[in-house]
Coordinates of N, CA and C in Angstrom, one line a residue:
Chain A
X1 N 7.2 -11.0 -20.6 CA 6.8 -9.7 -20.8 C 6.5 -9.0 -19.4
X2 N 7.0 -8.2 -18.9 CA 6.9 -7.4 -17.5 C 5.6 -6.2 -17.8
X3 N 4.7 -6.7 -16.2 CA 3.5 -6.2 -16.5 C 3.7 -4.8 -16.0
X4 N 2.7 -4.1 -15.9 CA 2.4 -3.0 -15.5 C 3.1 -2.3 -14.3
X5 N 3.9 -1.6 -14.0 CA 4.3 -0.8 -13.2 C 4.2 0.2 -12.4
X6 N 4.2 0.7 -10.9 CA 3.6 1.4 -10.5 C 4.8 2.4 -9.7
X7 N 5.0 3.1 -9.6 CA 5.7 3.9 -8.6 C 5.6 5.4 -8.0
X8 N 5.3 5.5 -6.9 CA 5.8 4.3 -5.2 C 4.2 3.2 -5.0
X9 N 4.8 2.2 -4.5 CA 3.9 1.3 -3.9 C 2.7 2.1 -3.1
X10 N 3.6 3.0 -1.9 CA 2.5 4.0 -0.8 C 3.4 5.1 -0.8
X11 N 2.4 5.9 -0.4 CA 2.8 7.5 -0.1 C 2.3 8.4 0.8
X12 N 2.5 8.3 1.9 CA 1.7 9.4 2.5 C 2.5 10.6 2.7
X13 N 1.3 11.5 2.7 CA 2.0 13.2 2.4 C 0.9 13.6 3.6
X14 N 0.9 15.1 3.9 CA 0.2 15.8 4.3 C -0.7 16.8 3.5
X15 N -1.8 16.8 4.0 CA -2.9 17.9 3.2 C -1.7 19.5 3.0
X16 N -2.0 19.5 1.5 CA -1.3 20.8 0.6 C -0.5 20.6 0.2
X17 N 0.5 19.2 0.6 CA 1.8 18.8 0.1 C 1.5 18.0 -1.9
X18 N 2.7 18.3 -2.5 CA 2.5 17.5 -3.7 C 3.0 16.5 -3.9
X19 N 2.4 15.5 -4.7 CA 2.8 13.8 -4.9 C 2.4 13.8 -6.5
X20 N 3.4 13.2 -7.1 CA 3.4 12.1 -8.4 C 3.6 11.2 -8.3
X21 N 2.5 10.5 -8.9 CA 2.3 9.1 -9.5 C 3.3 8.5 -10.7
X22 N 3.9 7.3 -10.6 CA 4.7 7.4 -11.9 C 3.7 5.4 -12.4
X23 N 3.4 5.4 -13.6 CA 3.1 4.2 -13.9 C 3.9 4.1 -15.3
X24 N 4.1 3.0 -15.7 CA 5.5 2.4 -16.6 C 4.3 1.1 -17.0
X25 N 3.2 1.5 -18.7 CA 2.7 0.3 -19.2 C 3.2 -0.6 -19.7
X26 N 2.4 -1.6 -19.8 CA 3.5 -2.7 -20.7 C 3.9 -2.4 -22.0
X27 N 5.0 -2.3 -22.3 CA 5.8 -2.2 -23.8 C 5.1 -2.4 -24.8
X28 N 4.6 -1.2 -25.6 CA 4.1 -1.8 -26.7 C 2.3 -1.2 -27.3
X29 N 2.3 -0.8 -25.1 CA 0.5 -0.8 -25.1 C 0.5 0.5 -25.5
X30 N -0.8 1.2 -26.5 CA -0.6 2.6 -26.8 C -1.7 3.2 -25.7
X31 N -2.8 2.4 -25.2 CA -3.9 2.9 -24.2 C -3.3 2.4 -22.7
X32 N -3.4 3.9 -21.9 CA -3.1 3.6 -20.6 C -4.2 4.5 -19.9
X33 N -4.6 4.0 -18.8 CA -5.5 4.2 -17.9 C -5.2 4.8 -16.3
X34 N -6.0 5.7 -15.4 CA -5.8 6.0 -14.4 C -7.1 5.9 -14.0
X35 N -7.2 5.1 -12.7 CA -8.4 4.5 -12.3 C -7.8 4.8 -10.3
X36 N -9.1 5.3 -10.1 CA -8.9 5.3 -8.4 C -10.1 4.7 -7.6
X37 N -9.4 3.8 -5.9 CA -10.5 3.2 -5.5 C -10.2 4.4 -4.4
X38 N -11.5 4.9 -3.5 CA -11.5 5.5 -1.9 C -11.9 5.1 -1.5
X39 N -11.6 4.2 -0.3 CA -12.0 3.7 1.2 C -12.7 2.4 0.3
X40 N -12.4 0.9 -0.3 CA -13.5 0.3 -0.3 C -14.3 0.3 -1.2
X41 N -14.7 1.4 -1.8 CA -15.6 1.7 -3.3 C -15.5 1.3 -4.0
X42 N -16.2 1.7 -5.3 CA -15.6 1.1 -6.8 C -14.0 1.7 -7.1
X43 N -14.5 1.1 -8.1 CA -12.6 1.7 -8.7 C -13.6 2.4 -10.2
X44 N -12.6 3.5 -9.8 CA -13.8 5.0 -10.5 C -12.6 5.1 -11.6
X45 N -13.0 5.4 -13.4 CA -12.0 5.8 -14.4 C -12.0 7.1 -13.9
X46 N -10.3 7.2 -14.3 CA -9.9 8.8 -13.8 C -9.9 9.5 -15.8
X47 N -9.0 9.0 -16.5 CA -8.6 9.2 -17.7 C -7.9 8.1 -18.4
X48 N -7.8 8.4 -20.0 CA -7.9 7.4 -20.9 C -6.4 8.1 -22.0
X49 N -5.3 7.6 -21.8 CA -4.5 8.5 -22.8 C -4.2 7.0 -24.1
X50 N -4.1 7.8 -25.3 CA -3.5 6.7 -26.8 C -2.6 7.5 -27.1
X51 N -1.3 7.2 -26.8 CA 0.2 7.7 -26.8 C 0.0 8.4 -25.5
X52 N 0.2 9.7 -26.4 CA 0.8 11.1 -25.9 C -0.4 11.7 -25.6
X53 N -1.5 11.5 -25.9 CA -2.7 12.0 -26.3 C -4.1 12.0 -25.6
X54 N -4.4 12.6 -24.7 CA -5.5 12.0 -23.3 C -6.9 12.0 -24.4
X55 N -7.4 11.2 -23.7 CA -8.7 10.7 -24.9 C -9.9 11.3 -24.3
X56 N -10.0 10.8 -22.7 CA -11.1 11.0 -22.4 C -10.5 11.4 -20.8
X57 N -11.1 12.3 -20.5 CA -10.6 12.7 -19.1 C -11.9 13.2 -18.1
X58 N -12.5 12.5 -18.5 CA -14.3 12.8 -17.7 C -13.9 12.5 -16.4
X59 N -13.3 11.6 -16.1 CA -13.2 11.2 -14.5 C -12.5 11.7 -13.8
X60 N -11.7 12.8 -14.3 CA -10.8 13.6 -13.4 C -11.5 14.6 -12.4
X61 N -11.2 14.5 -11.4 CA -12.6 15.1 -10.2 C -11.8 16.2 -10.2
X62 N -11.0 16.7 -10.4 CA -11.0 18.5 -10.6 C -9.5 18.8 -11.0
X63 N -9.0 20.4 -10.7 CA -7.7 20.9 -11.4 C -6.8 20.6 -10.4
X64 N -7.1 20.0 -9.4 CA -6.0 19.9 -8.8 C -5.0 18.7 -9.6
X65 N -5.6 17.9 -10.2 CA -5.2 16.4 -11.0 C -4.9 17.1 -12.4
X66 N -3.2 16.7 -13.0 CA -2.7 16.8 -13.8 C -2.1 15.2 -14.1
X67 N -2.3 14.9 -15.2 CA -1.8 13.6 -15.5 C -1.1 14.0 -17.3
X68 N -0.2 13.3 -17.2 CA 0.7 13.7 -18.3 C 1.6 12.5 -18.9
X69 N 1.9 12.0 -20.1 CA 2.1 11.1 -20.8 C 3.4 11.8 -22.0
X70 N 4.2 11.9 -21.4 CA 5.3 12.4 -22.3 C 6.0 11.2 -23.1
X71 N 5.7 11.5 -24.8 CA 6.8 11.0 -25.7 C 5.3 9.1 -25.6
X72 N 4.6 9.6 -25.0 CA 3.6 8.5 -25.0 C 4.1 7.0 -24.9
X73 N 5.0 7.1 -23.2 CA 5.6 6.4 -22.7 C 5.0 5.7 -21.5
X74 N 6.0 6.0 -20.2 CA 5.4 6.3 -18.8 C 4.5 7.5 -18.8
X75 N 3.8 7.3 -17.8 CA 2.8 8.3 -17.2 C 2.8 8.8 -15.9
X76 N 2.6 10.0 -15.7 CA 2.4 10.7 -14.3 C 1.4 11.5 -13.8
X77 N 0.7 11.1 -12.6 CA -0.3 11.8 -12.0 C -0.3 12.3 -11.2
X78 N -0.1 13.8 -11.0 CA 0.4 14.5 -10.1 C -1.5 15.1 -9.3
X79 N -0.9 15.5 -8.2 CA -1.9 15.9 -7.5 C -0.9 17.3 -6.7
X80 N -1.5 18.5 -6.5 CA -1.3 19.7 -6.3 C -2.4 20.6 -6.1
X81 N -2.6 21.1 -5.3 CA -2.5 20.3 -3.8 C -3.3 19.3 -3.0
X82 N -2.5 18.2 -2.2 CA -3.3 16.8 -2.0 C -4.5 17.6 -0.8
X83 N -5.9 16.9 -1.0 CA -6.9 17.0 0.1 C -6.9 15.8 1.1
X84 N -7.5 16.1 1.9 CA -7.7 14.6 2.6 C -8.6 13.6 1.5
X85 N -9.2 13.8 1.0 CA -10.5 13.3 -0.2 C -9.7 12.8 -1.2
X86 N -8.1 12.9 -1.3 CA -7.8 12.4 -2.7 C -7.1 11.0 -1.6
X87 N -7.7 10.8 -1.0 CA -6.7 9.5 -0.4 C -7.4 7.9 -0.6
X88 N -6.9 6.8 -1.0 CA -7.2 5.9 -1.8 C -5.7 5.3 -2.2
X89 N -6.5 4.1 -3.2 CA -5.4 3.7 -4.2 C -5.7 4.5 -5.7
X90 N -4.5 4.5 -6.5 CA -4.3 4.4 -7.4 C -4.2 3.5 -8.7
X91 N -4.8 2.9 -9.3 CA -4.7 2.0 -10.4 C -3.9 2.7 -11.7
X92 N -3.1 1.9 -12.6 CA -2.6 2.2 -13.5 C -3.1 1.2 -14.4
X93 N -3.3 1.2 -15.6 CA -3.8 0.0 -17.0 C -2.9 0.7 -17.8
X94 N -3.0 -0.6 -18.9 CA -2.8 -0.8 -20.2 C -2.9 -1.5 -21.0
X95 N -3.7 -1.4 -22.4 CA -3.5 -2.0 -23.0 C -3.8 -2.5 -24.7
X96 N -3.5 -2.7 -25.3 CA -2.8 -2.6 -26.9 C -3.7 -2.3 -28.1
X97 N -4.9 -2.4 -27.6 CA -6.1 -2.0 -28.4 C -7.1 -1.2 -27.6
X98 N -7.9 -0.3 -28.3 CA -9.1 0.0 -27.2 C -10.0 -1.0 -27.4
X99 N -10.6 -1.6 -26.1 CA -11.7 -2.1 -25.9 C -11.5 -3.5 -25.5
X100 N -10.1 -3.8 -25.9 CA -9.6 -5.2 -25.0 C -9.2 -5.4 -23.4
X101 N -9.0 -6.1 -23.0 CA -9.1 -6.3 -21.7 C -7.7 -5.4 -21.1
X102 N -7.8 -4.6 -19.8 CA -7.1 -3.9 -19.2 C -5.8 -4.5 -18.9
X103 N -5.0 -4.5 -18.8 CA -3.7 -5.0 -17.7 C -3.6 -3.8 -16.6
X104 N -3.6 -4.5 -15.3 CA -3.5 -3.1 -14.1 C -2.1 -3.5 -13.8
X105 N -1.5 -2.3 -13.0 CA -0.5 -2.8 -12.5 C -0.6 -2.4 -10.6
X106 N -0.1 -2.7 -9.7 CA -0.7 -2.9 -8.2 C -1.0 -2.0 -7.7
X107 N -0.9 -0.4 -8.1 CA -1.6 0.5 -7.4 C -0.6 1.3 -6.7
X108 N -0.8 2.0 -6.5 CA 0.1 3.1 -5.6 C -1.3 3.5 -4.2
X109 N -0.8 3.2 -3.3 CA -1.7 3.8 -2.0 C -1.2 5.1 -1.6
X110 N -2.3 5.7 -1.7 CA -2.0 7.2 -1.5 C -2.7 8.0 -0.4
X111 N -2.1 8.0 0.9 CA -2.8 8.4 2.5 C -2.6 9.9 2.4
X112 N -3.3 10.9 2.8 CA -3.2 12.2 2.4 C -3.6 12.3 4.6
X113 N -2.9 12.9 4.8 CA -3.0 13.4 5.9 C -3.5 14.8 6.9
Chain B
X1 N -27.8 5.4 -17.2 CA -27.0 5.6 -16.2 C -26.3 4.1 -16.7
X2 N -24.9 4.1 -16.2 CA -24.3 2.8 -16.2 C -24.0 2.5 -14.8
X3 N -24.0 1.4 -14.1 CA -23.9 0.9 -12.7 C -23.3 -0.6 -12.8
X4 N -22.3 -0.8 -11.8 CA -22.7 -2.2 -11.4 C -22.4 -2.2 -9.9
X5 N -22.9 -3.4 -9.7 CA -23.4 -3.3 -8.4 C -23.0 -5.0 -7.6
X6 N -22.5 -5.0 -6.8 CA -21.5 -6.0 -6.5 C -22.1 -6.0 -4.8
X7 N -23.5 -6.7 -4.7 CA -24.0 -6.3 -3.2 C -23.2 -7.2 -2.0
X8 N -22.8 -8.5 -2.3 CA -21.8 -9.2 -1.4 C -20.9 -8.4 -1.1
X9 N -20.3 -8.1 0.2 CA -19.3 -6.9 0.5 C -18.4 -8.1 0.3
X10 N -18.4 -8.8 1.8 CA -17.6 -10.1 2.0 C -17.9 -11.5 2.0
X11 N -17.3 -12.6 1.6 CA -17.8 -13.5 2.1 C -16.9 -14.9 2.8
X12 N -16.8 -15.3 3.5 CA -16.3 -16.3 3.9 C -16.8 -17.4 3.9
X13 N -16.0 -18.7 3.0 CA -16.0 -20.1 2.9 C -14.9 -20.7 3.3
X14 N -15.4 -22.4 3.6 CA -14.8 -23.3 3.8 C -14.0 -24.0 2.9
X15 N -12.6 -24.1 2.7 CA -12.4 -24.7 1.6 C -13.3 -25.8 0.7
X16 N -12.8 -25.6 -0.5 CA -14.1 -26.8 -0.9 C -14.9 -26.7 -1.4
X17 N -15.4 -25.4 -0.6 CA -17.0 -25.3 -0.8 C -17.4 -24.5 -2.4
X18 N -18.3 -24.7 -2.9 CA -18.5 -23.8 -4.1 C -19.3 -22.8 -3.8
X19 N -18.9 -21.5 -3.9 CA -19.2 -19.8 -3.9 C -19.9 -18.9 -5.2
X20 N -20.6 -18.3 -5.2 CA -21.0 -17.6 -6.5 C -20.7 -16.1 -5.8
X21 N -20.4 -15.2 -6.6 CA -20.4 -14.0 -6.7 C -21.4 -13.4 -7.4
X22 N -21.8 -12.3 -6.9 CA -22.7 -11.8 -7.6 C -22.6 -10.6 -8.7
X23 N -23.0 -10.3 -9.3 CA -22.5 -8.8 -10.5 C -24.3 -8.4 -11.2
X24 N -24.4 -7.5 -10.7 CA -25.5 -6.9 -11.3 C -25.3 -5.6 -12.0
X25 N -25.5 -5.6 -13.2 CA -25.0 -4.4 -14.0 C -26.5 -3.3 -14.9
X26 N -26.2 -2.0 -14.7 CA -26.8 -1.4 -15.5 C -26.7 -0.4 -16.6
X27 N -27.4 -0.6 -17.5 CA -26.8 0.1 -18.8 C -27.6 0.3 -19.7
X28 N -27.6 1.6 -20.6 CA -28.8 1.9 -21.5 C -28.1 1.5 -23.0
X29 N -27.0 0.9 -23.1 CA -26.1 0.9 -24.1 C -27.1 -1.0 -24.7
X30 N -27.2 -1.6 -26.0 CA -27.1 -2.4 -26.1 C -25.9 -3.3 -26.8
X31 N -24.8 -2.7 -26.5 CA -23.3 -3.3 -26.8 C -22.6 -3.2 -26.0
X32 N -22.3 -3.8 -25.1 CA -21.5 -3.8 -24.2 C -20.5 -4.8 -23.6
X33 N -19.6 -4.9 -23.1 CA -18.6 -6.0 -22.6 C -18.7 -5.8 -20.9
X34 N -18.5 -7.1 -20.4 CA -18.5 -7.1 -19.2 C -17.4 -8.1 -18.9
X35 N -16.8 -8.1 -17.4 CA -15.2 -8.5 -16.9 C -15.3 -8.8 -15.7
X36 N -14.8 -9.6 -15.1 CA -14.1 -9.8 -14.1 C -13.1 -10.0 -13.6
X37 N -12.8 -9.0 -12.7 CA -10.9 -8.8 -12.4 C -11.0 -9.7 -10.7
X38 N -9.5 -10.4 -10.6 CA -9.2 -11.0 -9.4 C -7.8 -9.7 -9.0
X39 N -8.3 -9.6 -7.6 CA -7.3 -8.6 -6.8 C -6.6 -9.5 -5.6
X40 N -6.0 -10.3 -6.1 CA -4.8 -11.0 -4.8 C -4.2 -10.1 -3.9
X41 N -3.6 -10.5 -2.6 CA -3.1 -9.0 -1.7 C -2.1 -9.1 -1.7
X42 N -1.4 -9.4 -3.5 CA -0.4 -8.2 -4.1 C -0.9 -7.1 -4.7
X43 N -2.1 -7.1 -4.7 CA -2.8 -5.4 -5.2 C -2.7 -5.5 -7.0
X44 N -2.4 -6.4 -7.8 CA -2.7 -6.2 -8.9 C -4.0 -6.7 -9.4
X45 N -4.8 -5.8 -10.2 CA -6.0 -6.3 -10.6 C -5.3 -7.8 -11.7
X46 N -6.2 -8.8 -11.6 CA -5.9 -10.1 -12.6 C -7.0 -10.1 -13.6
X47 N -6.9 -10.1 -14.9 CA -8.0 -10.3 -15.5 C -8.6 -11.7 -15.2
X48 N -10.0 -11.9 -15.6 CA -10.2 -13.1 -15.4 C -10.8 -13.2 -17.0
X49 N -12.0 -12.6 -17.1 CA -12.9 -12.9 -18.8 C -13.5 -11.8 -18.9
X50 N -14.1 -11.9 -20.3 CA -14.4 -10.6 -21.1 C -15.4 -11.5 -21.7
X51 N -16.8 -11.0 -21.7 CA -17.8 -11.2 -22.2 C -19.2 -10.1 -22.8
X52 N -19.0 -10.9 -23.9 CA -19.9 -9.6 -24.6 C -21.5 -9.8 -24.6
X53 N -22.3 -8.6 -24.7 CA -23.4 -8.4 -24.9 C -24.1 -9.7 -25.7
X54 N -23.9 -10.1 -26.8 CA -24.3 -10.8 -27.7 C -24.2 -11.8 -27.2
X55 N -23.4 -12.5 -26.3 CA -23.2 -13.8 -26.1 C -23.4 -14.3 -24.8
X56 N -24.7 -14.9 -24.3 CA -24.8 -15.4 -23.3 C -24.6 -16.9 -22.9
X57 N -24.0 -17.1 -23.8 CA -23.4 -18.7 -23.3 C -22.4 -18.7 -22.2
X58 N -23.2 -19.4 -21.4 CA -22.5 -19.4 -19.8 C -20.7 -20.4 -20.2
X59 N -20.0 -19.9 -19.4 CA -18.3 -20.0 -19.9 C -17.8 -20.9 -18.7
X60 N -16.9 -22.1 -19.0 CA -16.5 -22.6 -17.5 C -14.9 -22.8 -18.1
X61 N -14.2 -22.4 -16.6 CA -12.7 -22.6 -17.1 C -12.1 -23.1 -16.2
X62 N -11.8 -24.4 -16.1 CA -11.8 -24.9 -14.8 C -12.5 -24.9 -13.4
X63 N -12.1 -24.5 -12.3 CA -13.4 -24.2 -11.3 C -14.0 -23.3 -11.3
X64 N -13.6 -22.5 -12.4 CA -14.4 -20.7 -12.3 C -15.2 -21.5 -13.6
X65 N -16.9 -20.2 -13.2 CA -17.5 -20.4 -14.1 C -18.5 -19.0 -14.1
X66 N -19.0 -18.6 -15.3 CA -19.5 -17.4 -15.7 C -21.0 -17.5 -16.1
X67 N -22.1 -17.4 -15.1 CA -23.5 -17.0 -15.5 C -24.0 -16.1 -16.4
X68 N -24.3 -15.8 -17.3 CA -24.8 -14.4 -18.0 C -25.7 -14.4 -18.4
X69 N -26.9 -13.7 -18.0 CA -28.1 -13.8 -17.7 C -28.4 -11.9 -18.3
X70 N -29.0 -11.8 -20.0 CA -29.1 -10.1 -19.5 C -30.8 -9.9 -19.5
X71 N -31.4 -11.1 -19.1 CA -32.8 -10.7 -18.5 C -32.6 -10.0 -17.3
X72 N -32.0 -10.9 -16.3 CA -31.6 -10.3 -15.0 C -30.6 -9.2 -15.1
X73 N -29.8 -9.1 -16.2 CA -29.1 -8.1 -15.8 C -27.7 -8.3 -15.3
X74 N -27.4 -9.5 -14.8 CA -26.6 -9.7 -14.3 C -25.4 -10.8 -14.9
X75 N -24.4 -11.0 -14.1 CA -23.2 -11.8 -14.6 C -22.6 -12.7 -13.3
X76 N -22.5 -13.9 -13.0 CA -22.7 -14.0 -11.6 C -21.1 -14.9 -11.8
X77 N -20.3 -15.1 -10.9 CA -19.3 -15.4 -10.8 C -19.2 -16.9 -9.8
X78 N -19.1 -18.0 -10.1 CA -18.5 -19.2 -9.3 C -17.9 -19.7 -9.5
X79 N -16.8 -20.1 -8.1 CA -16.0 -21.0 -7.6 C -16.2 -21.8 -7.6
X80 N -15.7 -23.4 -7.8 CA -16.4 -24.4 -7.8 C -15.1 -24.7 -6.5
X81 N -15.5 -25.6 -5.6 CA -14.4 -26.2 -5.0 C -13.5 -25.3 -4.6
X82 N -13.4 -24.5 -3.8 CA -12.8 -23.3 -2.9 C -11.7 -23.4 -3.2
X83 N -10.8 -22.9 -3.0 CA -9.6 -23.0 -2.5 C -8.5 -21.8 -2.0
X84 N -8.0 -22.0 -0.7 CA -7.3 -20.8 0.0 C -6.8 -19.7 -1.2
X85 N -6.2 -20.4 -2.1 CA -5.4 -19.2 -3.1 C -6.6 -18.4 -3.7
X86 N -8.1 -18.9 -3.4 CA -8.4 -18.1 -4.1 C -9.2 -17.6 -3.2
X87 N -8.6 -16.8 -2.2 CA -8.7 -15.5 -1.3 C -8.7 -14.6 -2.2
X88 N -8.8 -13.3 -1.9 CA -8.8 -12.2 -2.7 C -9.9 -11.5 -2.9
X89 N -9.8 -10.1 -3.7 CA -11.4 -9.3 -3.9 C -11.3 -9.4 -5.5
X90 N -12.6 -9.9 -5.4 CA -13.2 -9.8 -7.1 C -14.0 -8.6 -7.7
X91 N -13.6 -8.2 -8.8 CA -14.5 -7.0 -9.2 C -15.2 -7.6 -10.8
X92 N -16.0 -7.2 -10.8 CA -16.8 -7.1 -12.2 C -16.9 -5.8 -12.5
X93 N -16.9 -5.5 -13.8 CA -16.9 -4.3 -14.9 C -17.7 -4.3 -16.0
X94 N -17.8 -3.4 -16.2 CA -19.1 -3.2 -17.8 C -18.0 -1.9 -18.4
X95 N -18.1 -2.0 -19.7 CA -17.9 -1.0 -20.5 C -18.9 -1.1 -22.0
X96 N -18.9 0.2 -22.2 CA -20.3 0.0 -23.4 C -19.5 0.3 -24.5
X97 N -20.5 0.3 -25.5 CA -19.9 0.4 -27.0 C -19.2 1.9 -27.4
X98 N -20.0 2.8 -26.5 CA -19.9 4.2 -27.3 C -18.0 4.6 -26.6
X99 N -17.9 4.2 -26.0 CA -16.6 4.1 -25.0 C -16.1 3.3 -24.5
X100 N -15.8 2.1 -25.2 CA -15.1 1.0 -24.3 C -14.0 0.5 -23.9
X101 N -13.3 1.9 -23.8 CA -12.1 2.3 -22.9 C -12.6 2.5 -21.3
X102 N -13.5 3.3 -21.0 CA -13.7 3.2 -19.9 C -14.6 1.9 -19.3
X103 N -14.0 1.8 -18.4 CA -14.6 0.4 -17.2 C -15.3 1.3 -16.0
X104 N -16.6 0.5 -15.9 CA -17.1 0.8 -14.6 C -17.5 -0.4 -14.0
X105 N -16.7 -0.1 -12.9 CA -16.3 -1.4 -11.6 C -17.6 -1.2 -10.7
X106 N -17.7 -2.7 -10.2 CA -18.4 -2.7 -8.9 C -17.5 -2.3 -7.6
X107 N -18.2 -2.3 -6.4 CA -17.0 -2.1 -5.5 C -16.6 -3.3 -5.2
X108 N -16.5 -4.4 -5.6 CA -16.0 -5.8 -5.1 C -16.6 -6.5 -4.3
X109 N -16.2 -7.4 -4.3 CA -16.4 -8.9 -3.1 C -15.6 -9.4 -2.5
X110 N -14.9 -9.2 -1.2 CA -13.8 -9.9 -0.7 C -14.2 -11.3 -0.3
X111 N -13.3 -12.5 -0.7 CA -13.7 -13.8 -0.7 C -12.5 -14.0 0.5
X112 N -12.7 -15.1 1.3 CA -11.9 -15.5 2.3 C -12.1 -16.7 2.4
X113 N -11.5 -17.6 1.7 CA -11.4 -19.4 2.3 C -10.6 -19.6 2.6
X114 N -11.4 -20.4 3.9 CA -10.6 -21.1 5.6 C -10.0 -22.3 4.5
X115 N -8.8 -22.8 5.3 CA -9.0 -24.0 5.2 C -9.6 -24.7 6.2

């Protein structure tokens, strides 16, 4: 079973330029997760989608972050426009029930310049 | 408030040696699950265990073994017998009943065994 997927591995853009996130959960899972660490920190929940359908989106630090789950597949998290502040990793999860253990997949590093 | 709190930043051992990690968690929930994820530097979080509120029966799985203590609060993580592969940053997590989709992480522990 092919785990969690992330794409791009790294990205660096410049402050005001735009970036998407692509994550690809494992087959099957209807809960997927966006979780971000900056510099070191915790790893902070961004949002919670079941399918197509965002559940809980408390952790999205503002409008600049659009995350989107078409056909409640892959997932994308766009950032428009990037700050220096949104730079970190990105985590992706999934997984088959709410409340069971995550699967991550390696993160996208995201250097905002 | 929910917290955890993961005050070892880093730590370095000798192979071998047995290590504990530490995980201190806060939470007004009395249902809750708590985790520990291994981060190898291929960058994927690893699950390690899932432990609930209700059950403080300390867990051993080979050299890893799981303290759970919720006088203290806490969930403490050891290595028994080091070993290089298990380099890497450890995180612990709490998620409560009312929402147990969301995880809140410590900021980790980087482990480093020499050989």
């Amino acid at each position: 079973e092919a785990g969690v997927t992330q794409f791009p591995s790294h990205s660096v853009i410049e402050k005001g330029q735009t970036v998407t996130l692509r994550c690809d959960p494992i087959s099957g899972h209807d809960n997927l997760y966006w979780y971000r660490r900056v510099m070191g920190k915790e790893i902070k929940f961004l949002l919670h989608f079941v399918k197509e359908s965002k559940q809980d989106e408390s952790g999205m630090p503002n409008n600049r972050f659009l995350a989107e789950r078409t056909g409640g597949t892959y997932s994308t998290l766009k950032v428009q426009p990037a700050e220096l502040e949104d730079s970190g990793v990105y985590f992706c999860a999934s997984s088959r029930d709410r409340g069971n253990e995550q699967f991550f997949g390696p993160g996208t590093r995201l250097t905002v310049l | 408030a929910q917290k955890v709190t993961q005050a070892q930043t880093e730590i370095s051992v000798v192979e071998k040696e047995d290590v504990t990690l530490d995980c201190v968690y806060e939470t007004r929930d009395t249902t809750y699950y708590l985790f520990w994820y291994k981060q190898p530097p291929s960058g994927e979080l690893v699950f390690l265990i899932r432990r609930n509120s209700f059950d403080e029966q300390n867990e051993i799985s080979g050299r890893y073994s799981w303290n759970f203590q919720k006088s203290t609060s806490s969930f403490n993580f050891t290595i028994t017998a080091s070993q290089v592969v298990d380099s890497a940053v450890y995180f612990c997590a709490l998620s409560e009943a009312y929402n147990f989709n969301k995880f809140y992480f410590g900021s980790g522990t980087k482990l480093n065994v020499k050989p």
